[in-house]
Short mmCIF file of C-alpha atoms in Angstrom, two decimals:
data_model
loop_
_atom_site.label_atom_id
_atom_site.label_comp_id
_atom_site.label_asym_id
_atom_site.label_seq_id
_atom_site.Cartn_x
_atom_site.Cartn_y
_atom_site.Cartn_z
CA MET A 20 66.70 -157.71 74.62
CA VAL A 21 69.99 -155.97 74.68
CA ILE A 22 72.45 -156.74 71.89
CA ASP A 23 75.52 -155.31 73.60
CA PRO A 24 75.52 -155.39 77.42
CA ILE A 25 78.71 -153.55 77.79
CA SER A 26 77.44 -150.54 75.71
CA ASP A 27 74.23 -150.61 77.69
CA MET A 28 76.14 -150.54 80.95
CA ILE A 29 78.40 -147.70 79.92
CA THR A 30 75.45 -145.66 78.63
CA ARG A 31 73.45 -146.09 81.88
CA VAL A 32 76.35 -145.12 84.03
CA ARG A 33 77.11 -141.99 81.67
CA ASN A 34 73.43 -140.95 81.83
CA ALA A 35 73.07 -141.47 85.52
CA SER A 36 76.30 -139.38 86.30
CA ARG A 37 75.23 -136.59 83.98
CA VAL A 38 71.78 -136.34 85.62
CA GLY A 39 73.07 -136.65 89.06
CA LYS A 40 71.49 -139.91 90.12
CA PRO A 41 73.04 -141.59 93.12
CA GLN A 42 72.63 -145.15 91.90
CA VAL A 43 72.15 -147.12 88.61
CA VAL A 44 71.06 -150.70 88.01
CA VAL A 45 72.48 -152.69 85.11
CA SER A 46 71.93 -156.23 83.99
CA PHE A 47 74.22 -158.93 85.22
CA SER A 48 76.90 -160.66 83.44
CA ASN A 49 80.43 -161.55 84.59
CA LEU A 50 82.04 -159.14 82.17
CA ASN A 51 79.78 -156.25 83.55
CA LEU A 52 80.63 -157.15 87.06
CA ASN A 53 84.36 -157.23 86.35
CA LEU A 54 84.03 -153.92 84.54
CA ALA A 55 82.13 -152.33 87.42
CA ASN A 56 84.76 -153.58 89.77
CA VAL A 57 87.57 -151.95 87.69
CA LEU A 58 85.50 -148.68 87.75
CA LYS A 59 85.32 -148.97 91.55
CA LYS A 60 89.06 -149.63 91.84
CA ALA A 61 89.64 -146.50 89.71
CA GLY A 62 87.54 -144.26 91.81
CA PHE A 63 84.65 -143.60 89.37
CA ILE A 64 82.19 -145.89 91.21
CA LYS A 65 81.60 -145.86 95.14
CA SER A 66 80.28 -149.51 95.55
CA VAL A 67 79.22 -152.42 93.55
CA SER A 68 76.59 -154.89 94.68
CA LYS A 69 75.14 -157.94 92.93
CA ASN A 70 71.55 -158.51 93.77
CA SER A 71 68.69 -160.89 92.51
CA ARG A 72 64.99 -160.29 92.40
CA PHE A 73 62.31 -162.46 90.83
CA SER A 74 64.88 -164.86 89.47
CA ARG A 75 66.68 -162.03 87.61
CA GLN A 76 70.14 -160.94 88.61
CA TYR A 77 71.32 -157.36 88.46
CA ILE A 78 74.19 -155.11 89.47
CA CYS A 79 73.59 -151.96 91.56
CA LEU A 80 76.36 -149.30 91.10
CA ASP A 81 76.62 -146.16 93.35
CA ILE A 82 77.99 -143.29 91.39
CA ALA A 83 80.93 -141.50 92.89
CA TYR A 84 80.64 -137.67 93.26
CA ASN A 85 83.10 -135.11 94.58
CA ASP A 86 82.62 -132.60 97.46
CA LYS A 87 80.85 -129.97 95.26
CA GLY A 88 78.31 -132.67 93.98
CA LYS A 89 79.83 -133.07 90.59
CA ALA A 90 80.34 -136.54 89.22
CA VAL A 91 83.87 -137.83 89.18
CA LEU A 92 83.19 -139.56 85.88
CA SER A 93 83.20 -136.88 83.12
CA GLU A 94 82.92 -138.89 79.93
CA ILE A 95 82.88 -142.63 79.03
CA TYR A 96 82.35 -144.24 75.81
CA ARG A 97 82.85 -147.54 73.99
CA VAL A 98 85.99 -148.01 71.80
CA SER A 99 85.63 -151.43 70.53
CA LYS A 100 82.19 -152.25 69.22
CA PRO A 101 80.58 -155.52 67.98
CA SER A 102 80.82 -154.16 64.42
CA ARG A 103 84.42 -153.12 64.87
CA ARG A 104 86.88 -154.62 67.27
CA ILE A 105 89.90 -152.52 68.28
CA TYR A 106 92.94 -154.47 69.59
CA ARG A 107 96.22 -152.96 70.88
CA LYS A 108 99.66 -154.34 71.63
CA ALA A 109 101.17 -153.43 75.02
CA SER A 110 103.59 -151.05 73.13
CA GLU A 111 100.64 -149.43 71.23
CA ILE A 112 98.67 -148.45 74.50
CA HIS A 113 99.04 -144.66 75.23
CA THR A 114 97.90 -142.49 78.08
CA VAL A 115 94.41 -140.90 78.02
CA ARG A 116 94.36 -137.04 78.75
CA GLN A 117 97.91 -136.97 79.98
CA GLY A 118 97.19 -139.69 82.54
CA LYS A 119 93.95 -138.19 83.98
CA GLY A 120 91.75 -140.89 82.22
CA LEU A 121 92.16 -144.39 81.36
CA PHE A 122 91.38 -147.28 78.96
CA ILE A 123 89.82 -150.45 80.22
CA ILE A 124 91.39 -153.34 78.23
CA SER A 125 90.24 -156.97 78.11
CA THR A 126 93.50 -158.97 78.30
CA PRO A 127 94.34 -162.62 78.82
CA LYS A 128 94.86 -161.67 82.54
CA GLY A 129 91.44 -160.12 82.90
CA LEU A 130 90.18 -156.65 82.61
CA LEU A 131 92.90 -154.15 83.20
CA THR A 132 93.38 -150.36 83.08
CA ASP A 133 95.92 -149.02 80.52
CA LYS A 134 98.52 -148.43 83.21
CA GLU A 135 98.23 -151.94 84.53
CA ALA A 136 98.29 -153.40 81.05
CA ARG A 137 101.48 -151.67 80.19
CA LYS A 138 102.99 -152.70 83.59
CA GLU A 139 102.10 -156.31 82.86
CA LYS A 140 103.13 -155.98 79.31
CA VAL A 141 99.91 -157.44 77.77
CA GLY A 142 97.62 -156.23 75.17
CA GLY A 143 94.14 -156.84 74.05
CA GLU A 144 90.65 -155.61 73.13
CA VAL A 145 90.24 -151.88 74.24
CA LEU A 146 86.66 -151.88 75.72
CA CYS A 147 86.16 -148.15 76.80
CA LYS A 148 87.76 -144.94 77.36
CA LEU A 149 87.03 -142.67 80.24
CA TRP A 150 88.09 -139.65 82.12
#
């Protein structure tokens, strides 16, 4: 049993991209699916597919690699944890690595990147940071 499914997904994606695996499977939840779709929209994941097998649902993620075979995703880690939640106002959200990275923020308008959250002028819980 996984205590924190978001951290589990982030760890699986990080490990798969470091080792060079083409695909990773994570457990299904609506939050994991939305997080995967944000990663796909940002270009860190090639494709997202929801599958079910033996009455268990899971998500298959294809990791994006550049022409040289290096993963597009260099680093990803969880910012807000179950033991310590991190919230930011729209005015407090800054850029990551001079705009080369991004925060994924859970807002009342859904999961948004830091750029989208600043544009929509909404804050929320900072889920993860990646570049």
